[in-house]
Short mmCIF file of C-alpha atoms in Angstrom, two decimals:
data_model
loop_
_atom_site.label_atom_id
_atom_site.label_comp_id
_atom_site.label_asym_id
_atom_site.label_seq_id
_atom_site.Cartn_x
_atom_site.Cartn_y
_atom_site.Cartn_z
CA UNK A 1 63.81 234.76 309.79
CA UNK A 2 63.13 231.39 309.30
CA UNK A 3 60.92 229.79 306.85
CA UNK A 4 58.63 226.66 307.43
CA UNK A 5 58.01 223.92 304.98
CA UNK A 6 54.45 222.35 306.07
CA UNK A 7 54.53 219.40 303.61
CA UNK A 8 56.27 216.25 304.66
CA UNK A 9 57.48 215.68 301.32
CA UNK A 10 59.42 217.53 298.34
CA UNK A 11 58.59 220.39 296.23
CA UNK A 12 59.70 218.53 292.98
CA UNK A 13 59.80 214.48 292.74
CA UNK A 14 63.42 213.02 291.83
CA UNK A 15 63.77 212.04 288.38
CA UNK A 16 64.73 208.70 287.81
CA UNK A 17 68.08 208.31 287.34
CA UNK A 18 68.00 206.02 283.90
CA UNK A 19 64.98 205.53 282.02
CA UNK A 20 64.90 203.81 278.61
CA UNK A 21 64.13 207.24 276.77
CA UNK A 22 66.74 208.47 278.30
CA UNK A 23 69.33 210.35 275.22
CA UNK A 24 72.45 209.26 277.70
CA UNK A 25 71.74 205.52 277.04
CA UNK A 26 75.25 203.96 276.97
CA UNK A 27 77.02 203.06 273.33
CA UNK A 28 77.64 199.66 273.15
CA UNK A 29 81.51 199.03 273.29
CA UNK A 30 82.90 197.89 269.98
CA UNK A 31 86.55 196.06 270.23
CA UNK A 32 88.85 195.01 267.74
CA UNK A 33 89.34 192.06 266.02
CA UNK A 34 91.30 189.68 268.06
CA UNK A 35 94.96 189.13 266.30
CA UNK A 36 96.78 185.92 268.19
CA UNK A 37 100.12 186.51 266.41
CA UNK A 38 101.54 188.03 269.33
CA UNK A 39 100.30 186.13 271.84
CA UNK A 40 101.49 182.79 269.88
CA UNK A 41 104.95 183.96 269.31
CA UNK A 42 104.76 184.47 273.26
CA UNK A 43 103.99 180.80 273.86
CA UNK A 44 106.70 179.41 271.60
CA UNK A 45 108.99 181.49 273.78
CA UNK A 46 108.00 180.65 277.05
CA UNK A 47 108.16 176.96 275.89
CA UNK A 48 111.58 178.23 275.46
CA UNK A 49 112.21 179.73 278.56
CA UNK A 50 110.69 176.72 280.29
CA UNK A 51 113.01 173.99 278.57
CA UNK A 52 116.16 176.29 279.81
CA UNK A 53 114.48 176.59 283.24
CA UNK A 54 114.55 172.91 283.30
CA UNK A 55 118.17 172.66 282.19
CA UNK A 56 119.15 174.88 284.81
CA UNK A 57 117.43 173.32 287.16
CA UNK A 58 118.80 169.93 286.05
CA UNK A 59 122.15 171.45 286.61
CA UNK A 60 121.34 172.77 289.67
CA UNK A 61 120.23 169.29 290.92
CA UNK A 62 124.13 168.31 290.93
CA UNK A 63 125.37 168.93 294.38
CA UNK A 64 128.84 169.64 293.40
CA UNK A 65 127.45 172.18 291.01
CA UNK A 66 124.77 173.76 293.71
CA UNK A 67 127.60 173.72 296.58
CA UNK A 68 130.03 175.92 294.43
CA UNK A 69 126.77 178.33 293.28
CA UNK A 70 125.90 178.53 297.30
CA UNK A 71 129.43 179.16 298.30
CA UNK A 72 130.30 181.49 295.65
CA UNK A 73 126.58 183.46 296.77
CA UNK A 74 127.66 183.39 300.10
CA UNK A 75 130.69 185.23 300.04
CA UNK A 76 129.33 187.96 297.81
CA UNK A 77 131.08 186.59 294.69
CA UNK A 78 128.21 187.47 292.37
CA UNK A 79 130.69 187.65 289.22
CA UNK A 80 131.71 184.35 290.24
CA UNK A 81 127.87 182.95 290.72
CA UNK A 82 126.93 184.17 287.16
CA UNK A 83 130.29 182.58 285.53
CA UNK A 84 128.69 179.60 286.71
CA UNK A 85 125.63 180.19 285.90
CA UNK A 86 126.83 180.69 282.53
CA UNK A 87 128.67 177.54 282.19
CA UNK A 88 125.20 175.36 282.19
CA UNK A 89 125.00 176.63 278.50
CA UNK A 90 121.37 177.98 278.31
CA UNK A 91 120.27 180.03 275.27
CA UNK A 92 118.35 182.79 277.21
CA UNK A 93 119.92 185.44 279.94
CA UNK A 94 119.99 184.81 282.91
CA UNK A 95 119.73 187.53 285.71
CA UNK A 96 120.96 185.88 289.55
CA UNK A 97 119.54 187.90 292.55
CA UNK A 98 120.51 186.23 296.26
CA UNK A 99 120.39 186.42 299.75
CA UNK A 100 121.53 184.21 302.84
CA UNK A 101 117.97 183.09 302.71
CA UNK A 102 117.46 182.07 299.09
CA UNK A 103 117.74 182.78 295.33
CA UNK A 104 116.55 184.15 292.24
CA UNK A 105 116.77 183.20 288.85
CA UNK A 106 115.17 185.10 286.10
CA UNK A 107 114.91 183.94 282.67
CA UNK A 108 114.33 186.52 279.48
CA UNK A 109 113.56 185.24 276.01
CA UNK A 110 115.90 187.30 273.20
CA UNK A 111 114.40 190.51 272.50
CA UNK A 112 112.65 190.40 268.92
CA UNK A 113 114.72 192.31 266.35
CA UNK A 114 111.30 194.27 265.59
CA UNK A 115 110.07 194.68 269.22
CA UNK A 116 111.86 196.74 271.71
CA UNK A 117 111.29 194.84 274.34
CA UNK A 118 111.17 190.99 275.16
CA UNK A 119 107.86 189.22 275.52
CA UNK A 120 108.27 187.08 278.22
CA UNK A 121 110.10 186.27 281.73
CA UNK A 122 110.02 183.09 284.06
CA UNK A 123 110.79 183.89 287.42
CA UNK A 124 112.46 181.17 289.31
CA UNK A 125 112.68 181.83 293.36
CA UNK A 126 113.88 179.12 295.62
CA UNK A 127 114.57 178.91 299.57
CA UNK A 128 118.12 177.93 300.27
CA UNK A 129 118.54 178.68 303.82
CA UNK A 130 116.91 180.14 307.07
#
């Protein structure tokens, strides 16, 4: 049995799905103050991390220096490649990925004694092949 609805429209309007009296209004977000003592002791060590950057890729820039770093990558020496690495003198560490096709340097600031973690990393990728 089937049952026929003669009216072209519904039994029951829709409610609206917001209206100002509505008790569900939404609670306007409250945030904390903002505290930039974090976020400046980030800065002074990225200006860090950028000055070393530099000096490595100063040293980098010799091609004495970058032919030894290249040779020593391409024969899978990567103990060798980070003794180098290491002899530039920089202040931060220094973690060397490579392949045939290129190289990466990553730069960490020092860990804060309070922090478990450091704040900040420059990535340094560059092509050195095909």
């Amino acid at each position: 049995m089937y049952y026929y609805y003669p009216y072209q429209y519904p039994v029951y309007p829709p409610s609206p799905a917001y209206t100002p009296q509505s008790p569900f209004q939404p609670h306007p977000r409250s945030y904390p103050p903002v505290d930039v003592k974090i976020f400046e002791s980030s800065v002074k060590s990225f200006r860090l991390l950028m000055e070393q950057g530099s000096r490595l890729l100063d040293r980098l820039g010799d091609l004495d220096f970058a032919r030894k770093v290249m040779s020593a990558a391409q024969q899978g020496k990567k103990a060798e490649v980070d003794r180098l690495i290491r002899t530039v003198g920089l202040k931060v560490h220094v973690e060397t990925q490579f392949t045939p096709s290129g190289v990466i340097f990553e730069l960490t600031s020092h860990p804060d004694p309070t922090a478990p973690a450091s704040c900040c990393t420059l990535r340094v990728s560059m092509k050195w092949g095909h």
